[in-house]
XYZ file of C-alpha atoms in Angstrom:
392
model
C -16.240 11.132 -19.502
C -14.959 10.263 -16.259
C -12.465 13.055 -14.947
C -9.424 10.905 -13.053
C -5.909 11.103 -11.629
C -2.922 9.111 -10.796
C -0.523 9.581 -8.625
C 2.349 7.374 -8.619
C 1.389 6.539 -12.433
C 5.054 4.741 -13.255
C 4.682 2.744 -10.119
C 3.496 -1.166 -10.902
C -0.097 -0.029 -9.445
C 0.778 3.271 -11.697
C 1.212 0.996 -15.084
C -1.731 -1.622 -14.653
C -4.206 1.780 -14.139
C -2.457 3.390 -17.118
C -2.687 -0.127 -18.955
C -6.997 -0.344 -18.184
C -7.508 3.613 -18.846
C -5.409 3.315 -22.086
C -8.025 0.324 -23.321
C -10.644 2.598 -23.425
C -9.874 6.036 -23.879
C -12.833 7.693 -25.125
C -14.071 6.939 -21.511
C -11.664 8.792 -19.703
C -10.369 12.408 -19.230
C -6.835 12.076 -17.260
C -6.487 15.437 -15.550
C -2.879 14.544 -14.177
C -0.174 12.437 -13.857
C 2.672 12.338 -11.060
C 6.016 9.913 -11.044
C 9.375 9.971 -9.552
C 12.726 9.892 -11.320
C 11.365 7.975 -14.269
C 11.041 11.254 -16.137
C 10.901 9.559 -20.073
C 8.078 7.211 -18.483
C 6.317 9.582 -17.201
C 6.195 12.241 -20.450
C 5.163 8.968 -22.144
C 2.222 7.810 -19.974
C 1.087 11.862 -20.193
C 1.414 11.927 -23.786
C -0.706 8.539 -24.375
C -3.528 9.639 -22.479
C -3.177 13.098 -23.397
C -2.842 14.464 -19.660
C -3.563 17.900 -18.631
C -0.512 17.748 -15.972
C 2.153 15.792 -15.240
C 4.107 16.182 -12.450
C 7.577 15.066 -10.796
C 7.580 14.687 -7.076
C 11.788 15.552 -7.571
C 12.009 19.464 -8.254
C 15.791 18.465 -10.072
C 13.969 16.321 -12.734
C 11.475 19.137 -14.183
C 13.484 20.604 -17.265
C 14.291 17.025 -18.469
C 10.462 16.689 -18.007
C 9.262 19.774 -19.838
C 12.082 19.135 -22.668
C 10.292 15.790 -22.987
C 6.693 17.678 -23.240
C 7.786 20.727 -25.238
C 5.188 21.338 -27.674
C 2.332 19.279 -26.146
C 0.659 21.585 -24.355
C 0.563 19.143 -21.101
C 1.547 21.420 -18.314
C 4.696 20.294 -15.922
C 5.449 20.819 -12.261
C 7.225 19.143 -9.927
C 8.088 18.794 -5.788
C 5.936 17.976 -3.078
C 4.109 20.828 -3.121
C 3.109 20.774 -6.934
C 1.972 17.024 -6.129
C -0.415 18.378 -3.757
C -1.745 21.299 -5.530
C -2.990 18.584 -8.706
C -4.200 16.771 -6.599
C -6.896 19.692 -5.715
C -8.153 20.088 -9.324
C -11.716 18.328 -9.522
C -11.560 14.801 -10.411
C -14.613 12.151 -9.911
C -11.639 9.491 -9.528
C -8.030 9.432 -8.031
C -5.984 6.208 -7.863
C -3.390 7.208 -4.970
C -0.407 4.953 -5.725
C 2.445 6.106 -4.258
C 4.594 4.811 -2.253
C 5.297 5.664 1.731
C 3.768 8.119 3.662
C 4.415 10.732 0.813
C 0.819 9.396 -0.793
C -1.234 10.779 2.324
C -1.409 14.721 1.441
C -2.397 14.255 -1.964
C -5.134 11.282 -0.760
C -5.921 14.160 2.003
C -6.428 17.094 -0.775
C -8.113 14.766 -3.430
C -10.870 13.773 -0.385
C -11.356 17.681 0.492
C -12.669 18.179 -3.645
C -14.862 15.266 -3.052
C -13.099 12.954 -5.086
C -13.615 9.046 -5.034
C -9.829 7.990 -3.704
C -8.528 4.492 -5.123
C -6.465 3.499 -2.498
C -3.327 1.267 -3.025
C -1.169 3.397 -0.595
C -1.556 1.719 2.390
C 0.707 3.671 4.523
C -1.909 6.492 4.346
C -4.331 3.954 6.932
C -1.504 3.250 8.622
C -0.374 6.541 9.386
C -3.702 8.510 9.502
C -6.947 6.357 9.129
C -8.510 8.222 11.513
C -7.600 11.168 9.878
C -8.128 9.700 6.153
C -11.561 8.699 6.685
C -12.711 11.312 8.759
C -12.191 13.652 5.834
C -14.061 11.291 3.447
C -16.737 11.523 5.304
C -17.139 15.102 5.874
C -16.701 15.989 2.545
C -18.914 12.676 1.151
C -16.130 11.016 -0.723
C -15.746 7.312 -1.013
C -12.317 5.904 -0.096
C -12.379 2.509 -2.269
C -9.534 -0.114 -1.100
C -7.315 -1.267 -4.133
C -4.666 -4.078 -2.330
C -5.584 -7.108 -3.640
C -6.282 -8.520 -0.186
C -8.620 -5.197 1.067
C -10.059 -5.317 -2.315
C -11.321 -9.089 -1.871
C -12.452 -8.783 1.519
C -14.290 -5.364 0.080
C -15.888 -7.431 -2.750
C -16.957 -10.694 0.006
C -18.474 -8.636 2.212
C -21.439 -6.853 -0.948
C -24.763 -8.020 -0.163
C -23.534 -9.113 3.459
C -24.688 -8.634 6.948
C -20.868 -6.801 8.399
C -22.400 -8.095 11.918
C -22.386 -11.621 11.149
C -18.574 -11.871 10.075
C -16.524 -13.519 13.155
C -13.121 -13.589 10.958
C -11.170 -11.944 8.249
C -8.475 -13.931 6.920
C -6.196 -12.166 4.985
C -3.452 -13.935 2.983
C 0.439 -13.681 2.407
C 2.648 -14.506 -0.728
C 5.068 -15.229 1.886
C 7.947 -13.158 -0.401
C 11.456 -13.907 -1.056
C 12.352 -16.095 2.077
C 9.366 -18.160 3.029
C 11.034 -20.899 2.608
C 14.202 -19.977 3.965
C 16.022 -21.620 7.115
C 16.028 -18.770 9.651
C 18.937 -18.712 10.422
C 19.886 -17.423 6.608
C 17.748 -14.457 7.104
C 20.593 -12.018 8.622
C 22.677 -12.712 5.177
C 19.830 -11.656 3.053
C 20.800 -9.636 0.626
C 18.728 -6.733 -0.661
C 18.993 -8.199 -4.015
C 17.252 -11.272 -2.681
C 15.289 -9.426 -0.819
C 13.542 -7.913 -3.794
C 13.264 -10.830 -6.273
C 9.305 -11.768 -5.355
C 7.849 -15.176 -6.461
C 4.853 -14.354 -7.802
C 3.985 -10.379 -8.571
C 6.098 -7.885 -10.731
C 6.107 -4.856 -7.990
C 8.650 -2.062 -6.917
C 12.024 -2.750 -4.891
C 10.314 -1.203 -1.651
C 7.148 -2.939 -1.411
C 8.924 -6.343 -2.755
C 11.298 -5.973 0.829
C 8.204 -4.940 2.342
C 6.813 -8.327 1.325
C 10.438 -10.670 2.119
C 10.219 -9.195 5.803
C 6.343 -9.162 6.000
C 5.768 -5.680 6.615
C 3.569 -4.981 3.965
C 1.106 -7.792 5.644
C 1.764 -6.099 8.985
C 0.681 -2.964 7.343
C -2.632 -4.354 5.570
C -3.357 -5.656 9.024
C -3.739 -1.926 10.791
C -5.319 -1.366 7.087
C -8.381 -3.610 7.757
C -9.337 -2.834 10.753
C -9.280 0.916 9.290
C -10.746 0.350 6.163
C -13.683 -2.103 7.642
C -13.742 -1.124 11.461
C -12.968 -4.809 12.420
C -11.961 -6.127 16.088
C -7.790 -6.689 15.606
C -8.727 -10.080 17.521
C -10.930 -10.390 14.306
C -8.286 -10.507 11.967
C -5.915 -13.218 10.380
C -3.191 -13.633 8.423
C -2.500 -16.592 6.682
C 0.556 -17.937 3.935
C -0.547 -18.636 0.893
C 2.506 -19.517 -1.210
C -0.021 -19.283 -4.806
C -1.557 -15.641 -4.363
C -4.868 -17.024 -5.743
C -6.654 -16.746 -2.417
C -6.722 -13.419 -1.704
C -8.922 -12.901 1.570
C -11.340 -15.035 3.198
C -14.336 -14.044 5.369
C -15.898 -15.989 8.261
C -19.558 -16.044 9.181
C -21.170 -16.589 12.586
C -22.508 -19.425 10.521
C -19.671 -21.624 10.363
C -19.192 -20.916 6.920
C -16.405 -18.999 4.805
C -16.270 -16.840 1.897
C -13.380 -17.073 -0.601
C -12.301 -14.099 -2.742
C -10.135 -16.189 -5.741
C -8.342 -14.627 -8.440
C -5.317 -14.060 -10.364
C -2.332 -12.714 -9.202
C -2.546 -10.040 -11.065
C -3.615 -6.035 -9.827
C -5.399 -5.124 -12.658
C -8.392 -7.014 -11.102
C -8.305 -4.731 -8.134
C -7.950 -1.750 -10.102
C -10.598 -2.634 -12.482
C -12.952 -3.237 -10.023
C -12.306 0.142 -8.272
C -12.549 2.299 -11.755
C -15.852 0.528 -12.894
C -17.586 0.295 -9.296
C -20.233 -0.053 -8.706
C -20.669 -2.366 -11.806
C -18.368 -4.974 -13.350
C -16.437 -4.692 -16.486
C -14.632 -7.058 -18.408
C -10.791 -7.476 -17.772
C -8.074 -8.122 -19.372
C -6.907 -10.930 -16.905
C -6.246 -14.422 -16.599
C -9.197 -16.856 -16.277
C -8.380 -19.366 -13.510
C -7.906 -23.071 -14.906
C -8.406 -24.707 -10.912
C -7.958 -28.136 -12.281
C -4.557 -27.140 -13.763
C -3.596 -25.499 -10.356
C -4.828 -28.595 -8.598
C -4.270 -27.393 -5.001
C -4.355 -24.559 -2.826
C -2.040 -24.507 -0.151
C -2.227 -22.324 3.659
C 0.703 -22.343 6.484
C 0.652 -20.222 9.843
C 2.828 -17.765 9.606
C 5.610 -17.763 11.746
C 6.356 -14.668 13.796
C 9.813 -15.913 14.626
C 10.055 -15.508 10.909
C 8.419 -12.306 10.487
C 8.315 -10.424 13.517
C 6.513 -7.320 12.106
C 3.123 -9.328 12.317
C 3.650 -9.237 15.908
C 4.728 -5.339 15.903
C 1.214 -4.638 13.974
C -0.701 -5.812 16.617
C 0.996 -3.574 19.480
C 0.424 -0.768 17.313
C -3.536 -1.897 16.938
C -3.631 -1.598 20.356
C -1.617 1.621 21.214
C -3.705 3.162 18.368
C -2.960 6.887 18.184
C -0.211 7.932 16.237
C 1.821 4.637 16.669
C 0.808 3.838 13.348
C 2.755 6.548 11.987
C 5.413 5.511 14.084
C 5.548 2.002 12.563
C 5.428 3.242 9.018
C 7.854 5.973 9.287
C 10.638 3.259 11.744
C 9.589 0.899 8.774
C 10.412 2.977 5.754
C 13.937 4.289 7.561
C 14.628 1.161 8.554
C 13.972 -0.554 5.047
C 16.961 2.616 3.852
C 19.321 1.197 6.056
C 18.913 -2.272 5.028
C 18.895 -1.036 1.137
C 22.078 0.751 2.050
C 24.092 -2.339 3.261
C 23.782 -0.233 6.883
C 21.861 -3.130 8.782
C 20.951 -6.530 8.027
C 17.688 -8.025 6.477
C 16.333 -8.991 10.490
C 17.806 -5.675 11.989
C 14.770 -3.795 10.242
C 12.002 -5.113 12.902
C 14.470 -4.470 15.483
C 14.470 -0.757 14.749
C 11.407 -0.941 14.567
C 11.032 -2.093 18.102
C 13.498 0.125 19.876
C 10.753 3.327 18.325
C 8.190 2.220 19.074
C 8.853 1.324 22.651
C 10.600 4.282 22.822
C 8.101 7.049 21.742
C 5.568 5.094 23.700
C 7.707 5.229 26.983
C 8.073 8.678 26.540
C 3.612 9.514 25.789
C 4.382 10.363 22.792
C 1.818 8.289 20.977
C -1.264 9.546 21.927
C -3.530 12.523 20.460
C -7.267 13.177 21.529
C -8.237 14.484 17.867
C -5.779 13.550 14.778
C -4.445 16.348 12.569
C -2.248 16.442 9.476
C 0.739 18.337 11.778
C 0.526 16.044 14.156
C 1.121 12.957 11.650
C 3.440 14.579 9.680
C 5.827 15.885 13.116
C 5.344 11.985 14.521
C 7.010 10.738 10.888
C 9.410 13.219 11.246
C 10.647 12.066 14.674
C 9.986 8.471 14.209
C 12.467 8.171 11.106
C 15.338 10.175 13.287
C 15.203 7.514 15.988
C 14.944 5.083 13.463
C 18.058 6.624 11.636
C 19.625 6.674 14.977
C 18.647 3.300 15.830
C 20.422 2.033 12.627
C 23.276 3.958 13.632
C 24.327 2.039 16.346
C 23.230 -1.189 14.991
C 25.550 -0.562 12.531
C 28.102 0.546 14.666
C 27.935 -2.770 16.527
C 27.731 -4.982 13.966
């Protein structure tokens, strides 16, 4: 049986891993479970796969939790700290699904047992890929990518010759307002702002997708996860979601990952590698779809694309910068604080900030040095918002 984990289990990414484990459970031994404030999920999810732990990341929420798991025998923590400490207990498998930077100590302490990480936090690249991988390595774990967009590029590049790629293309949904007049964008609502056209995902990562920052994000994430030339990678709107990422040869010629919008594929592929299991997904009728479609993004419309690449080339801790400006920012907006196109301008002001002031750069990364950056970033961002708000 393989032993696994999943953090962030009543997340969307959460549910589809639950949904594949669940199919076959005489495969699987689920050592824990960690959620948020979804407490009756949670006790449900550990009770179906007959956990060992499950855990709350929110210390108020852990009676209500071991009410719901009184006579079950599944143990029950919660906070940060609990978080952390399952994700030390051996595991051949971890799916690290949650949200925001909080997702890169337990990544960090599942790579340090040896454990093969399932990555769908992305922040965790962002913030500390140096970091991140670095500790894969030295402890010979595999860090497998589980976005739909790393995923594909993963899957076109087996069998392939990584010098011989000129180009990654990676492709955008576009989110709530691609189709927008610009200037709409500063009434955007969050409500809009986290109805998404095609996938069933969380509030945060749906805003993250209106505004673009998720793509800006997956952008630092592939040159982290694949060691690619920033000048190497593309981003491209693809209003169907069936393209997922597209790699160019030195040949002239260009390989298509195409699939349905739908994250079990990703997942699956990461829990059965390095072999291919059947799925409970779609099957692609391309006749019935008829056409693809592909625009340019605009970075007049979604300024973060152009943020990402400053950051690619400040490299250091600016990454953590951008997530932790980017995830204070996004509170604000959520808040009613700022508007919908105030969000990349805090992000801005931070960034040029912290790197006017040197505060960017580190010769060897370390957890306290990612985790003090985060902490400054999202004051200035806070304060940032502040007077935004304030002038508004």
């Amino acid at each position: 049986m393989k032993r696994v984990s999943i953090f962030g289990s009543t997340g969307s990414i959460g549910e589809n891993t639950v949904d594949l484990i669940a199919r076959a459970p005489e495969e699987y031994e689920v050592v824990a479970l960690s959620g948020g404030r979804n407490i009756a999920r949670l006790a449900e999810q550990a009770i179906s796969l007959n956990a060992k732990l499950a855990v709350t990341c929110f210390p108020e929420y852990k009676q209500d939790l071991a009410e719901l798991l009184s006579g079950t025998g599944i143990e029950v923590a919660a906070g940060p700290m609990a978080i952390a400490e399952a994700a030390e207990r051996p595991v051949d498998w971890v799916m690290s699904a949650i949200v925001g930077a909080a997702g890169l100590v337990p990544g960090l302490k599942a790579l340090e047992q040896g454990a093969t990480l399932a990555l769908a936090n992305k922040e965790s690249l962002v913030c500390a890929g140096e970091l991140l991988m670095r500790t894969a390595r030295a402890n010979k774990a595999d860090v497998l990518p589980v976005d739909s967009e790393h995923s594909a590029v993963w899957q076109a590049l087996v069998g392939e010759d990584i010098s011989a790629v000129e180009r990654v293309i990676i492709t955008a949904s576009g989110g709530a307002f691609r189709d927008w007049p610009l200037e709409d964008l500063p009434k955007a609502t969050p409500e809009q702002a986290s109805t998404h056209p095609n996938w069933d995902m969380g509030q945060r990562i749906t805003v993250d997708s209106a505004s673009m920052f998720n793509k800006s994000l997956e952008l630092i994430e592939t040159r982290e996860f694949f060691g690619f030339d920033p000048r190497q990678i593309e981003v491209l709107v693809h209003p169907q979601s069936l393209v997922h990422a597209l790699i160019g040869f030195n040949d002239g010629g260009l390989m298509a990952h195409v699939g349905p919008a739908d994250m079990r594929h990703a997942i699956g592929y990461a829990l059965h590698y390095p072999h291919r299991r059947s799925l409970p997904v779609e099957r692609l009728d391309l006749a019935r779809i008829g056409k693809l479609e592909f625009r340019e993004p605009s970075e007049a419309r979604w300024p973060a694309l152009r943020l990402a690449r400053e950051v690619m080339a400040m490299r250091g801790l600016a990454g953590a910068v951008f997530n932790a400006a980017k995830e204070r920012a996004m509170d604000s907006f959520l808040a009613r604080e700022i508007r919908f196109t105030d969000m990349a301008v805090v992000v801005e002001e931070v960034l040029s900030a912290m790197e006017g002031e040197n505060a960017l750069k580190c010769d060897r990364m370390c957890l306290e040095d990612v985790i003090e950056t985060d902490h400054v970033a999202r004051m200035r961002a806070a304060e940032a918002a502040a007077r935004i708000n304030m002038d508004a």
